């Protein structure tokens, strides 16, 4: 039972009581029975009103809890909206910065400088400094190669980092706008790139000046490289580049080429070190043979000296025995003269000094 319905019933009950009091003055007997029924009805109505009040209290508490939860949700939503607004401002600032960079790179010279810088960083990250040649002169062509890489045999691989970005930008603008200009812009872009391929082939491929018979064209963006080499006319462009001995490279493919060049350089270095080690081993073998000859000579001399020492020792032992024998005979009686042969043996070999 709702509180509004309880109020209505109370008003009805009050009206009934007033009517009963009016009838009590007219018919007291009937009114007595009616009053007892009204009292019972009042008690039931009071109980129902109490229940309605309790239900109304619970409903009020539930509504307050829901309102509190709703307020918390609204506060969290307001905080998130605040963070979103801050992020939106940051995105706007980034967009302004990007727009500023686009204005800065509007100059072809600055764009070319940025492309050369990224190429320099890629080369420095992969190759040692001695394998990179900067501003290398090709005398027969009278041109300077901005950057070249020394291959394993010491020959140069020219790398050109200039690229017709303006024509590619016009192609992108045409694709964004739609219409019939897309194909015309694409043909213009491919003509500009092919012209650049021809310039690289004519200027930088000079075997008479120490270059290999091909050159690399650095494409500064994977998106541009995809437009050139992968889309419908990609095979035709690559065929033209191969005929002119120019290899287009995106940043990723150039990194793979540089890794292959580095492996070749290291292979040559390892072969050179192997030759140096082999030469050192040959020199060491010659020194070892000389040491063996000296050792054998010294060993022979030592053996000869040992034999002389042993012969001298044996002769000395024999003389000592004779001296001892002579001493014993002299102590007992005059010694008889020794035979001539024994005297000669005792005196030893006669040298040139004895002969004199």
Short mmCIF file of C-alpha atoms in Angstrom, two decimals:
data_model
loop_
_atom_site.label_atom_id
_atom_site.label_comp_id
_atom_site.label_asym_id
_atom_site.label_seq_id
_atom_site.Cartn_x
_atom_site.Cartn_y
_atom_site.Cartn_z
CA UNK A 1 0.00 0.00 0.00
CA UNK A 2 1.39 3.38 -1.00
CA UNK A 3 1.43 6.37 1.43
CA UNK A 4 -1.01 8.31 -0.75
CA UNK A 5 -3.54 5.47 -0.59
CA UNK A 6 -3.17 5.33 3.20
CA UNK A 7 -3.95 9.05 3.49
CA UNK A 8 -7.06 8.59 1.38
CA UNK A 9 -8.24 5.74 3.60
CA UNK A 10 -7.68 7.83 6.74
CA UNK A 11 -9.80 10.62 5.28
CA UNK A 12 -12.50 8.12 4.39
CA UNK A 13 -12.36 6.69 7.92
CA UNK A 14 -12.68 10.17 9.46
CA UNK A 15 -15.70 10.84 7.28
CA UNK A 16 -17.26 7.52 8.35
CA UNK A 17 -16.68 8.36 12.05
CA UNK A 18 -18.36 11.72 11.67
CA UNK A 19 -21.29 10.05 9.98
CA UNK A 20 -21.48 7.46 12.79
CA UNK A 21 -21.56 10.17 15.42
CA UNK A 22 -24.36 11.85 13.55
CA UNK A 23 -26.29 8.59 13.38
CA UNK A 24 -25.62 7.93 17.08
CA UNK A 25 -27.89 10.73 17.94
CA UNK A 26 -30.62 9.25 15.79
CA UNK A 27 -30.26 5.40 16.31
CA UNK A 28 -27.90 4.50 19.20
CA UNK A 29 -28.35 0.67 18.96
CA UNK A 30 -27.27 0.35 15.37
CA UNK A 31 -24.46 2.72 15.88
CA UNK A 32 -22.90 0.59 18.68
CA UNK A 33 -22.42 -2.43 16.38
CA UNK A 34 -21.20 -0.20 13.63
CA UNK A 35 -18.65 1.41 15.96
CA UNK A 36 -17.17 -1.98 16.87
CA UNK A 37 -16.71 -2.80 13.18
CA UNK A 38 -15.21 0.61 12.56
CA UNK A 39 -12.73 0.07 15.43
CA UNK A 40 -11.63 -3.25 13.96
CA UNK A 41 -11.31 -1.61 10.57
CA UNK A 42 -9.29 1.24 12.14
CA UNK A 43 -6.89 -1.24 13.71
CA UNK A 44 -6.39 -3.04 10.40
CA UNK A 45 -5.99 0.26 8.65
CA UNK A 46 -3.37 1.39 11.23
CA UNK A 47 -1.42 -1.82 10.74
CA UNK A 48 -1.52 -1.37 7.00
CA UNK A 49 -0.44 2.25 7.33
CA UNK A 50 2.53 1.14 9.54
CA UNK A 51 3.56 -1.40 6.95
CA UNK A 52 3.25 1.23 4.24
CA UNK A 53 5.42 3.62 6.26
CA UNK A 54 8.11 0.93 6.69
CA UNK A 55 8.00 0.13 2.99
CA UNK A 56 8.19 3.83 2.21
CA UNK A 57 11.29 4.10 4.48
CA UNK A 58 12.98 1.19 2.70
CA UNK A 59 12.10 2.67 -0.66
CA UNK A 60 13.53 6.04 0.46
CA UNK A 61 16.78 4.37 1.62
CA UNK A 62 17.05 2.46 -1.66
CA UNK A 63 16.46 5.62 -3.66
CA UNK A 64 19.11 7.47 -1.62
CA UNK A 65 21.60 4.65 -2.25
CA UNK A 66 20.82 4.71 -5.96
CA UNK A 67 21.18 8.48 -6.02
CA UNK A 68 24.53 8.25 -4.24
CA UNK A 69 25.77 5.61 -6.68
CA UNK A 70 24.50 7.72 -9.57
CA UNK A 71 26.36 10.75 -8.19
CA UNK A 72 29.56 8.70 -7.92
CA UNK A 73 29.15 7.48 -11.49
CA UNK A 74 28.57 11.03 -12.68
CA UNK A 75 31.69 12.20 -10.83
CA UNK A 76 33.79 9.43 -12.39
CA UNK A 77 32.32 10.26 -15.81
CA UNK A 78 33.13 13.94 -15.32
CA UNK A 79 36.73 13.01 -14.37
CA UNK A 80 37.09 10.82 -17.45
CA UNK A 81 35.65 13.58 -19.61
CA UNK A 82 38.24 15.91 -18.11
CA UNK A 83 41.06 13.49 -18.95
CA UNK A 84 39.62 13.02 -22.44
CA UNK A 85 39.54 16.76 -22.91
CA UNK A 86 43.19 16.98 -21.82
CA UNK A 87 44.13 14.17 -24.21
CA UNK A 88 42.25 15.97 -26.98
CA UNK A 89 44.26 19.12 -26.31
CA UNK A 90 47.48 17.10 -26.42
CA UNK A 91 46.43 15.54 -29.73
CA UNK A 92 45.73 19.01 -31.06
CA UNK A 93 49.20 20.11 -29.95
CA UNK A 94 50.75 17.08 -31.65
CA UNK A 95 48.77 17.89 -34.78
CA UNK A 96 50.07 21.45 -34.68
CA UNK A 97 53.61 20.12 -34.22
CA UNK A 98 53.19 17.75 -37.17
CA UNK A 99 51.83 20.59 -39.24
CA UNK A 100 54.88 22.63 -38.27
CA UNK A 101 57.17 19.76 -39.29
CA UNK A 102 55.35 19.51 -42.62
CA UNK A 103 55.95 23.22 -43.18
CA UNK A 104 59.58 22.77 -42.16
CA UNK A 105 60.02 19.88 -44.61
CA UNK A 106 58.33 21.74 -47.43
CA UNK A 107 61.78 22.67 -48.69
CA UNK A 108 63.24 19.92 -50.91
CA UNK A 109 66.70 20.69 -49.52
CA UNK A 110 65.57 20.05 -45.94
CA UNK A 111 63.80 16.84 -46.95
CA UNK A 112 66.91 15.68 -48.77
CA UNK A 113 69.00 16.48 -45.69
CA UNK A 114 66.64 14.46 -43.51
CA UNK A 115 66.81 11.50 -45.91
CA UNK A 116 70.61 11.65 -45.94
CA UNK A 117 70.65 11.82 -42.14
CA UNK A 118 68.49 8.70 -41.78
CA UNK A 119 70.71 6.92 -44.33
CA UNK A 120 73.83 7.96 -42.38
CA UNK A 121 72.36 6.67 -39.13
CA UNK A 122 71.46 3.34 -40.73
CA UNK A 123 74.94 2.93 -42.19
CA UNK A 124 76.62 3.86 -38.90
CA UNK A 125 74.49 1.34 -37.00
CA UNK A 126 75.44 -1.56 -39.30
CA UNK A 127 78.87 -0.97 -40.83
CA UNK A 128 82.23 0.01 -39.30
CA UNK A 129 83.41 3.53 -40.08
CA UNK A 130 86.20 2.40 -42.42
CA UNK A 131 83.63 0.76 -44.73
CA UNK A 132 81.75 4.04 -45.35
CA UNK A 133 83.01 6.58 -47.90
CA UNK A 134 81.49 10.06 -47.84
CA UNK A 135 81.74 12.67 -50.61
CA UNK A 136 83.80 10.30 -52.75
CA UNK A 137 84.97 11.74 -56.07
CA UNK A 138 84.52 9.78 -59.30
CA UNK A 139 87.15 11.36 -61.58
CA UNK A 140 85.87 9.94 -64.87
CA UNK A 141 82.35 11.30 -64.22
CA UNK A 142 83.42 14.43 -62.35
CA UNK A 143 80.78 13.90 -59.65
CA UNK A 144 80.78 13.34 -55.91
CA UNK A 145 78.99 10.36 -54.40
CA UNK A 146 77.35 11.51 -51.18
CA UNK A 147 77.63 8.08 -49.57
CA UNK A 148 79.25 4.86 -50.76
CA UNK A 149 79.97 1.53 -49.08
CA UNK A 150 83.22 -0.37 -49.46
CA UNK A 151 82.57 -3.97 -50.45
CA UNK A 152 84.68 -6.97 -49.50
CA UNK A 153 87.12 -6.47 -52.37
CA UNK A 154 87.55 -2.75 -51.64
CA UNK A 155 85.31 -1.60 -54.49
CA UNK A 156 82.57 0.96 -53.84
CA UNK A 157 78.80 0.58 -53.92
CA UNK A 158 77.27 4.06 -54.54
CA UNK A 159 74.09 4.91 -52.65
CA UNK A 160 71.83 7.78 -53.70
CA UNK A 161 69.39 9.12 -51.11
CA UNK A 162 67.58 11.77 -53.16
CA UNK A 163 64.03 10.96 -54.14
CA UNK A 164 61.06 12.74 -55.87
CA UNK A 165 58.83 13.07 -52.82
CA UNK A 166 56.78 15.95 -54.27
CA UNK A 167 55.33 13.79 -57.02
CA UNK A 168 54.44 11.12 -54.48
CA UNK A 169 52.71 13.73 -52.30
CA UNK A 170 50.63 14.87 -55.26
CA UNK A 171 49.67 11.23 -55.85
CA UNK A 172 48.52 10.89 -52.26
CA UNK A 173 46.49 14.09 -52.49
CA UNK A 174 44.84 12.83 -55.67
CA UNK A 175 43.98 9.50 -54.02
CA UNK A 176 42.48 11.32 -51.03
CA UNK A 177 40.39 13.59 -53.23
CA UNK A 178 39.38 10.85 -55.67
CA UNK A 179 38.52 11.44 -59.27
CA UNK A 180 40.24 10.94 -62.58
CA UNK A 181 43.58 12.51 -61.60
CA UNK A 182 44.79 9.47 -59.69
CA UNK A 183 46.15 7.61 -62.70
CA UNK A 184 47.70 10.75 -64.15
CA UNK A 185 49.45 11.47 -60.84
CA UNK A 186 50.62 7.86 -60.62
CA UNK A 187 52.11 8.00 -64.11
CA UNK A 188 53.80 11.29 -63.23
CA UNK A 189 55.26 9.74 -60.09
CA UNK A 190 56.61 6.70 -61.93
CA UNK A 191 58.12 8.89 -64.64
CA UNK A 192 59.91 10.97 -61.99
CA UNK A 193 61.25 7.85 -60.27
CA UNK A 194 62.43 6.29 -63.54
CA UNK A 195 64.18 9.53 -64.41
CA UNK A 196 65.96 9.38 -61.07
CA UNK A 197 66.98 5.76 -61.77
CA UNK A 198 68.48 6.82 -65.10
CA UNK A 199 70.41 9.67 -63.43
CA UNK A 200 71.89 7.29 -60.83
CA UNK A 201 72.94 4.83 -63.52
CA UNK A 202 74.62 7.51 -65.63
CA UNK A 203 76.33 9.40 -62.81
CA UNK A 204 77.38 6.89 -60.16
CA UNK A 205 78.02 3.53 -61.85
CA UNK A 206 81.69 3.91 -62.86
CA UNK A 207 83.75 0.68 -62.66
CA UNK A 208 86.73 2.59 -64.06
CA UNK A 209 86.70 4.66 -60.84
CA UNK A 210 86.53 1.66 -58.53
CA UNK A 211 82.76 1.18 -58.22
CA UNK A 212 80.86 -2.03 -58.75
CA UNK A 213 78.61 -2.34 -61.79
CA UNK A 214 75.47 -1.43 -59.84
CA UNK A 215 74.23 1.25 -57.45
CA UNK A 216 71.60 1.47 -54.70
CA UNK A 217 68.68 3.91 -54.73
CA UNK A 218 67.54 4.58 -51.17
CA UNK A 219 63.76 5.00 -50.94
CA UNK A 220 63.19 6.75 -47.58
CA UNK A 221 59.75 5.26 -46.84
CA UNK A 222 58.24 1.78 -46.81
CA UNK A 223 54.98 3.26 -48.14
CA UNK A 224 56.73 4.77 -51.16
CA UNK A 225 58.64 1.54 -51.77
CA UNK A 226 55.35 -0.39 -51.66
CA UNK A 227 53.84 2.00 -54.21
CA UNK A 228 56.83 1.47 -56.50
CA UNK A 229 57.70 -2.19 -56.20
CA UNK A 230 54.59 -4.03 -54.99
CA UNK A 231 51.52 -2.49 -56.61
CA UNK A 232 50.26 -3.19 -60.13
CA UNK A 233 53.15 -1.57 -61.99
CA UNK A 234 55.79 -2.76 -59.51
CA UNK A 235 57.20 -5.52 -61.72
CA UNK A 236 57.55 -3.13 -64.64
CA UNK A 237 59.44 -0.60 -62.50
CA UNK A 238 61.75 -3.26 -61.03
CA UNK A 239 62.51 -4.57 -64.50
CA UNK A 240 63.49 -1.08 -65.64
CA UNK A 241 65.70 -0.63 -62.55
CA UNK A 242 67.41 -4.00 -63.13
CA UNK A 243 68.07 -3.08 -66.75
CA UNK A 244 69.77 0.11 -65.55
CA UNK A 245 71.63 -1.85 -62.79
CA UNK A 246 70.04 0.22 -60.03
CA UNK A 247 68.65 -1.56 -56.96
CA UNK A 248 65.78 0.24 -55.14
CA UNK A 249 65.98 -0.19 -51.36
CA UNK A 250 63.56 0.69 -48.61
CA UNK A 251 64.94 1.14 -45.06
CA UNK A 252 64.29 -2.54 -44.28
CA UNK A 253 65.73 -3.95 -47.51
CA UNK A 254 68.75 -1.64 -47.30
CA UNK A 255 69.42 -3.01 -43.83
CA UNK A 256 69.40 -6.54 -45.28
CA UNK A 257 71.82 -5.49 -48.07
CA UNK A 258 74.14 -3.87 -45.54
CA UNK A 259 74.12 -7.02 -43.43
CA UNK A 260 75.13 -9.06 -46.49
CA UNK A 261 77.93 -6.59 -47.27
CA UNK A 262 79.10 -6.77 -43.66
CA UNK A 263 79.19 -10.57 -43.80
CA UNK A 264 81.29 -10.40 -46.99
CA UNK A 265 83.69 -7.93 -45.39
CA UNK A 266 84.04 -10.12 -42.34
CA UNK A 267 84.63 -13.15 -44.56
CA UNK A 268 87.47 -11.32 -46.33
CA UNK A 269 88.89 -10.24 -42.99
CA UNK A 270 88.76 -13.81 -41.72
CA UNK A 271 90.49 -15.06 -44.90
CA UNK A 272 93.16 -12.38 -44.53
CA UNK A 273 93.71 -13.32 -40.90
CA UNK A 274 93.93 -16.98 -41.95
CA UNK A 275 96.63 -16.09 -44.50
CA UNK A 276 98.50 -14.11 -41.85
CA UNK A 277 98.28 -17.04 -39.44
CA UNK A 278 99.47 -19.42 -42.16
CA UNK A 279 102.46 -17.17 -42.93
CA UNK A 280 103.26 -16.94 -39.22
CA UNK A 281 103.10 -20.73 -38.97
CA UNK A 282 105.47 -21.07 -41.92
CA UNK A 283 107.94 -18.68 -40.29
CA UNK A 284 107.59 -20.55 -37.03
CA UNK A 285 108.29 -23.86 -38.83
CA UNK A 286 111.46 -22.40 -40.35
CA UNK A 287 112.58 -21.16 -36.95
CA UNK A 288 111.82 -24.59 -35.52
CA UNK A 289 113.97 -26.27 -38.19
CA UNK A 290 116.86 -23.93 -37.45
CA UNK A 291 116.50 -24.63 -33.74
CA UNK A 292 116.52 -28.38 -34.50
CA UNK A 293 119.75 -28.06 -36.51
CA UNK A 294 121.42 -26.11 -33.71
CA UNK A 295 120.22 -28.63 -31.17
CA UNK A 296 121.48 -31.57 -33.21
CA UNK A 297 124.85 -29.85 -33.66
CA UNK A 298 125.15 -29.12 -29.95
CA UNK A 299 124.11 -32.69 -29.13
CA UNK A 300 126.80 -34.04 -31.45
CA UNK A 301 129.39 -31.83 -29.88
CA UNK A 302 128.24 -32.91 -26.44
CA UNK A 303 128.49 -36.57 -27.45
CA UNK A 304 132.01 -36.05 -28.83
CA UNK A 305 133.03 -34.19 -25.66
CA UNK A 306 131.51 -36.97 -23.56
CA UNK A 307 133.49 -39.59 -25.45
CA UNK A 308 136.71 -37.56 -24.98
CA UNK A 309 135.94 -37.20 -21.28
CA UNK A 310 135.36 -40.95 -20.95
CA UNK A 311 138.61 -41.73 -22.83
CA UNK A 312 140.54 -39.25 -20.68
CA UNK A 313 139.00 -40.78 -17.57
CA UNK A 314 140.00 -44.26 -18.64
CA UNK A 315 143.56 -43.15 -19.40
CA UNK A 316 143.74 -41.32 -16.08
CA UNK A 317 142.54 -44.43 -14.23
CA UNK A 318 145.22 -46.50 -15.96
CA UNK A 319 147.97 -44.00 -15.03
CA UNK A 320 146.72 -43.87 -11.45
CA UNK A 321 146.92 -47.68 -11.27
CA UNK A 322 150.50 -47.69 -12.58
CA UNK A 323 151.52 -44.91 -10.21
CA UNK A 324 150.13 -46.84 -7.27
CA UNK A 325 151.94 -49.97 -8.45
CA UNK A 326 155.24 -48.11 -8.78
CA UNK A 327 154.81 -46.62 -5.30
CA UNK A 328 154.32 -50.06 -3.75
CA UNK A 329 157.37 -51.53 -5.51
CA UNK A 330 159.57 -48.60 -4.47
CA UNK A 331 158.65 -49.12 -0.87
CA UNK A 332 159.70 -52.81 -0.85
CA UNK A 333 162.91 -52.94 -2.99
CA UNK A 334 164.58 -51.07 -5.74
CA UNK A 335 162.51 -51.37 -8.73
CA UNK A 336 163.90 -53.17 -11.67
CA UNK A 337 163.98 -51.22 -14.84
CA UNK A 338 160.79 -51.60 -16.77
CA UNK A 339 160.77 -53.03 -20.22
CA UNK A 340 160.99 -50.53 -23.01
CA UNK A 341 157.46 -51.09 -24.21
CA UNK A 342 156.03 -50.51 -20.74
CA UNK A 343 158.12 -47.35 -20.34
CA UNK A 344 156.71 -46.07 -23.60
CA UNK A 345 153.16 -46.94 -22.56
CA UNK A 346 153.65 -45.24 -19.20
CA UNK A 347 155.09 -42.10 -20.81
CA UNK A 348 152.04 -41.82 -23.14
CA UNK A 349 151.98 -40.56 -26.73
CA UNK A 350 154.85 -38.38 -27.77
CA UNK A 351 153.70 -34.97 -29.08
CA UNK A 352 155.52 -32.43 -31.11
CA UNK A 353 156.88 -30.78 -27.93
CA UNK A 354 158.26 -34.11 -26.65
CA UNK A 355 159.93 -34.74 -29.93
CA UNK A 356 161.83 -31.48 -29.62
#
